[in-house]
Short mmCIF file of C-alpha atoms in Angstrom, two decimals:
data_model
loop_
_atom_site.label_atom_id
_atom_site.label_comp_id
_atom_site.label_asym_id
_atom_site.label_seq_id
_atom_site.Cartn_x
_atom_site.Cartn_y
_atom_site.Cartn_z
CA UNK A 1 138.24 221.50 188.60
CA UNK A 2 136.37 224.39 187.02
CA UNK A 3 132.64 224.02 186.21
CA UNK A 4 130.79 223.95 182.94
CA UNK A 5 127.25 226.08 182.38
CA UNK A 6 125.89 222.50 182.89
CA UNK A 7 127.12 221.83 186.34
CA UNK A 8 124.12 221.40 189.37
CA UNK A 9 125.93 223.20 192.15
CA UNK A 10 127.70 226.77 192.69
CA UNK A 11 130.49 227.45 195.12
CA UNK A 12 130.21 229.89 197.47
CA UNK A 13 132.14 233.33 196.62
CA UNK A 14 133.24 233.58 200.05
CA UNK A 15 137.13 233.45 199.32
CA UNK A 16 137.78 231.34 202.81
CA UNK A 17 134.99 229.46 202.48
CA UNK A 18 134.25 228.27 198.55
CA UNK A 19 132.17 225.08 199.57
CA UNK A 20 129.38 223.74 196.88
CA UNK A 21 126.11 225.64 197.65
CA UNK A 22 123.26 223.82 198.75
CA UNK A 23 119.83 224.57 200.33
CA UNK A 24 119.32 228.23 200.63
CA UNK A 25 122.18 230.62 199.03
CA UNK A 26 122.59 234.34 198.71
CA UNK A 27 122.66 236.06 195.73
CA UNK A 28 123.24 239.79 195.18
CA UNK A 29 122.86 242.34 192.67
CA UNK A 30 126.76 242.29 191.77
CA UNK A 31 126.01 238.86 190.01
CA UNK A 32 127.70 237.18 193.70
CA UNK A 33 125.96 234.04 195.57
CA UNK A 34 127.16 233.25 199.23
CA UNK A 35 126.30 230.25 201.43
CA UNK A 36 123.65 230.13 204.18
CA UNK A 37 126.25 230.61 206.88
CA UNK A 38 128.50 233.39 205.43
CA UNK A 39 125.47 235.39 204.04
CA UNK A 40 123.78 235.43 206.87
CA UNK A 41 126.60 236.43 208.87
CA UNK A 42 128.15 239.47 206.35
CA UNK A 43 124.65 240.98 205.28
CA UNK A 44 123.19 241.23 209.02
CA UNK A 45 125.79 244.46 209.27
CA UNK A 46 124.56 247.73 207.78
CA UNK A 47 125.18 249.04 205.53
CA UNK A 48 125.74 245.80 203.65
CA UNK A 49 129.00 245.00 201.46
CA UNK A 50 129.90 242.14 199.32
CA UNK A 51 132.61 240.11 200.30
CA UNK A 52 133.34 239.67 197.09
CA UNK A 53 133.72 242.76 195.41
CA UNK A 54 132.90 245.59 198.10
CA UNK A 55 130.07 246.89 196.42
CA UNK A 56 127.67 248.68 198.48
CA UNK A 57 124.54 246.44 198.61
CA UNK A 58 121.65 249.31 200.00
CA UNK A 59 118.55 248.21 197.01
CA UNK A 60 115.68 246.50 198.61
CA UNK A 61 116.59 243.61 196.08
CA UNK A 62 120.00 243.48 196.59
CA UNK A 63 120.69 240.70 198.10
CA UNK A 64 117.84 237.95 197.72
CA UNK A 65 117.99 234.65 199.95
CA UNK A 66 116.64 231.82 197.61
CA UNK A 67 116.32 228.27 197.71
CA UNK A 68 118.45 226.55 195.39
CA UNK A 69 115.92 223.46 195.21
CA UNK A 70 112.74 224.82 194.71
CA UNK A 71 109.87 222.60 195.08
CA UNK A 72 107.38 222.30 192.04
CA UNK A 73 104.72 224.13 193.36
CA UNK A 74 107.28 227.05 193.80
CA UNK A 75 108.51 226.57 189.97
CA UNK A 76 105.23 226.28 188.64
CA UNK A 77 103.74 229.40 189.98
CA UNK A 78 106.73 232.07 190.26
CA UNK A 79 106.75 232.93 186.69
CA UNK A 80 103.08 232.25 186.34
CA UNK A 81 101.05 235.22 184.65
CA UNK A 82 104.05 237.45 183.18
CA UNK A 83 104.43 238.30 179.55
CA UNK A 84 106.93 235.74 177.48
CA UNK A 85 108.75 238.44 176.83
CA UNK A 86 109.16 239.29 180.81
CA UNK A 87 109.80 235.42 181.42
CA UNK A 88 112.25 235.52 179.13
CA UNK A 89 114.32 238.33 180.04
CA UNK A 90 114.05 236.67 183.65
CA UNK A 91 116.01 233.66 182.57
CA UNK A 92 118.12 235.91 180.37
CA UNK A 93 119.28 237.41 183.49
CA UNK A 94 119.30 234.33 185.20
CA UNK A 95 121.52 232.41 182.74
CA UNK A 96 123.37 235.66 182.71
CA UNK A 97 124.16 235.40 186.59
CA UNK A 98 124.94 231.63 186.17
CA UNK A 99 127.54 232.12 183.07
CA UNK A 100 129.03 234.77 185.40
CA UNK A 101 130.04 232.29 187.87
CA UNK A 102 130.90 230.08 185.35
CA UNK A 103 133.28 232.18 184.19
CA UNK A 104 134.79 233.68 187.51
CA UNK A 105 135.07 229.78 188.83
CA UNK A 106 137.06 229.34 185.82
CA UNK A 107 139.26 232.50 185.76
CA UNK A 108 140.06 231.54 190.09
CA UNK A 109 140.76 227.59 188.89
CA UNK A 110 143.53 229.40 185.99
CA UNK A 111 144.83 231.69 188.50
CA UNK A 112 145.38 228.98 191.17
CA UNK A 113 146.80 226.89 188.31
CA UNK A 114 149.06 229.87 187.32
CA UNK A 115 149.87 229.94 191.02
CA UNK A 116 150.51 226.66 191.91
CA UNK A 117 152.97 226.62 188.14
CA UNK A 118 155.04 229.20 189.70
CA UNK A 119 155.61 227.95 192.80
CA UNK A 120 156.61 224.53 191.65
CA UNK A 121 158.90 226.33 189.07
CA UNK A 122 159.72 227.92 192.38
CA UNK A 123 160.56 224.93 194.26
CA UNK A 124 162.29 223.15 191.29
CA UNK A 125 164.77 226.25 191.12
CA UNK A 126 165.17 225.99 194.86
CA UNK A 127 166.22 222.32 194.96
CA UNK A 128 168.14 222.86 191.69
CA UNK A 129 170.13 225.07 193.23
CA UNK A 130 170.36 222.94 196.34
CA UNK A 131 171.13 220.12 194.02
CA UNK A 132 173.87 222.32 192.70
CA UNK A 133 175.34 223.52 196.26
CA UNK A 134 175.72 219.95 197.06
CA UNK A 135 177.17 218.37 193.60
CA UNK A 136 179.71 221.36 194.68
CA UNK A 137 180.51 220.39 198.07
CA UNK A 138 180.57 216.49 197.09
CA UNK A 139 183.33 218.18 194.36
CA UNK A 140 185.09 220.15 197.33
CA UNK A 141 185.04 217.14 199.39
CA UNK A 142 186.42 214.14 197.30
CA UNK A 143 188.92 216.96 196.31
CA UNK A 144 189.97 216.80 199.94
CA UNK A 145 190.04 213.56 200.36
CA UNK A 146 192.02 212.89 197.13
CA UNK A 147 194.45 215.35 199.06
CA UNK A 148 194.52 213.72 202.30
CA UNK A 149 195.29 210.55 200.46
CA UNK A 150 198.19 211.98 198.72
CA UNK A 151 199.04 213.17 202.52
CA UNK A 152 198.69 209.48 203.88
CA UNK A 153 200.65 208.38 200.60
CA UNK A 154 203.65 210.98 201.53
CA UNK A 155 203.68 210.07 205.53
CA UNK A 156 203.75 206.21 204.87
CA UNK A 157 206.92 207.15 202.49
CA UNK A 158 208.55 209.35 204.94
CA UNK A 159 207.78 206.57 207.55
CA UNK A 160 209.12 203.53 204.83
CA UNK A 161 212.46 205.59 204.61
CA UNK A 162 213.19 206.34 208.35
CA UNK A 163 212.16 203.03 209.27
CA UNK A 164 214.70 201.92 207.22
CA UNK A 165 217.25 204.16 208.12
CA UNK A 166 216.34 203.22 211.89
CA UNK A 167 216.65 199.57 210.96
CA UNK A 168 220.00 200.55 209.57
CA UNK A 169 221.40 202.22 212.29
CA UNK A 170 220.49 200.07 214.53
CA UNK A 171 222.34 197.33 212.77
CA UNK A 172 225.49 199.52 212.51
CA UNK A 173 225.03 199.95 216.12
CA UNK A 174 224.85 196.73 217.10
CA UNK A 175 227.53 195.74 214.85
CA UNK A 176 229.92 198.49 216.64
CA UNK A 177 228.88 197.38 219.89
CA UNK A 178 229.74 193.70 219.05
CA UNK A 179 233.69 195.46 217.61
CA UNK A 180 233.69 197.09 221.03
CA UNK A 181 232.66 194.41 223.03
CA UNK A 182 235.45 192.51 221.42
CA UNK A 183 238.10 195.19 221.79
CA UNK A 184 237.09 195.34 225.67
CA UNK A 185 237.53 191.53 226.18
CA UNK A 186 240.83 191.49 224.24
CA UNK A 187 242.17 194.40 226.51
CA UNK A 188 241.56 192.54 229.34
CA UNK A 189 243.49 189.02 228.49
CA UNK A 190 246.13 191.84 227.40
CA UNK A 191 246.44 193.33 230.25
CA UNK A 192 245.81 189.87 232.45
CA UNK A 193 249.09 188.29 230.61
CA UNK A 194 251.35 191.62 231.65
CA UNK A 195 250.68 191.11 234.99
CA UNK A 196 251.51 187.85 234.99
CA UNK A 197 254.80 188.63 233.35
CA UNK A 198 256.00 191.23 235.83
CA UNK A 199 258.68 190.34 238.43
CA UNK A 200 257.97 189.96 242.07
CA UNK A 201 259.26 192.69 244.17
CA UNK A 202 261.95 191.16 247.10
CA UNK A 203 262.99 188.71 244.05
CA UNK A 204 267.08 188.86 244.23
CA UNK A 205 268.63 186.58 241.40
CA UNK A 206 271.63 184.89 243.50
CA UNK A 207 273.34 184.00 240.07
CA UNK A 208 273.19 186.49 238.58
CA UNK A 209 275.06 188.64 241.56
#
């Protein structure tokens, strides 16, 4: 959430860092304010840069290490002495500094925004797409199985219609076998009764002679 010129607390400009600021902070001449840690890590080096902008930080009052909480002693007698006109060009500048952040804080929060916007538009064309790919292969596959049905449909036809032809033959075979069958046993009394009807050999017929 981006703050407002009446919010308590900066964040640090340290782009991996950006925690609230409290305690001691540094500030620097290119309007920039760092935490404890980072500051006093990235302005030990010389010549100093800021992390935030790369500007060459080589003043005396460049960079200022300043406590964000100031007791009242300290706020009552840091200003005390100098022409209005100098205190008030002081908190010019100060108010200055502060709308400064207010506004970069605000212009990092819309470009995050902008950021994170495109990448869900990102992500929403991705699975759209995916969504799409799959509505397609769903389409390709109930095609083939409305296909393999009409297969299934044609075997269990072609099986119907030489089952029955099977069936059918197998009745005309059995009926041939019984014709044979009865053919066979009739040749056999047939030929039984000729041999019974044949004469003996040796048989002489005395009356007939």
């Amino acid at each position: 959430m981006a703050m407002s010129v009446c919010d308590d607390t900066l964040i640090c400009n340290f782009a991996k860092c950006r925690t609230k600021l409290s305690g001691f902070a540094w500030v620097t001449a290119c309007s920039h304010v760092f935490c404890d840690q980072h500051g006093s890590g990235e302005f030990s080096r010389s010549p100093a840069i800021c992390p935030a902008c790369s500007s060459a930080l080589s003043g005396k009052l460049d960079i200022v290490r300043t406590e964000l909480s100031p007791s009242e002693e300290y706020k009552a007698m840091v200003l005390a002495g100098l022409r209005p006109d100098i205190v008030l060009d002081i908190s010019a500048r100060a108010l200055a500094f502060w709308s400064y952040q207010v506004h970069q804080e605000r212009m990092y929060q819309e470009y995050s925004l902008t950021r994170a916007e495109s990448q869900l538009k990102q992500m929403e064309k991705v699975l759209t797409q995916q969504n799409h790919s799959r509505e397609l292969e769903l389409t390709a596959m109930r095609g083939e199985i409305t296909s393999l049905k009409k297969v299934m449909e044609e075997y269990k036809r072609k099986y119907s219609e030489v089952s029955e032809r099977l069936m059918e033959r197998n009745r005309q075979y059995h009926k041939l076998q019984g014709l044979y069958d009865s053919l066979r046993l009739r040749n056999m009394v047939v030929g039984v009764g000729e041999r019974d009807t044949l004469p003996q050999p040796g048989h002489h017929d005395y009356n007939t002679g």
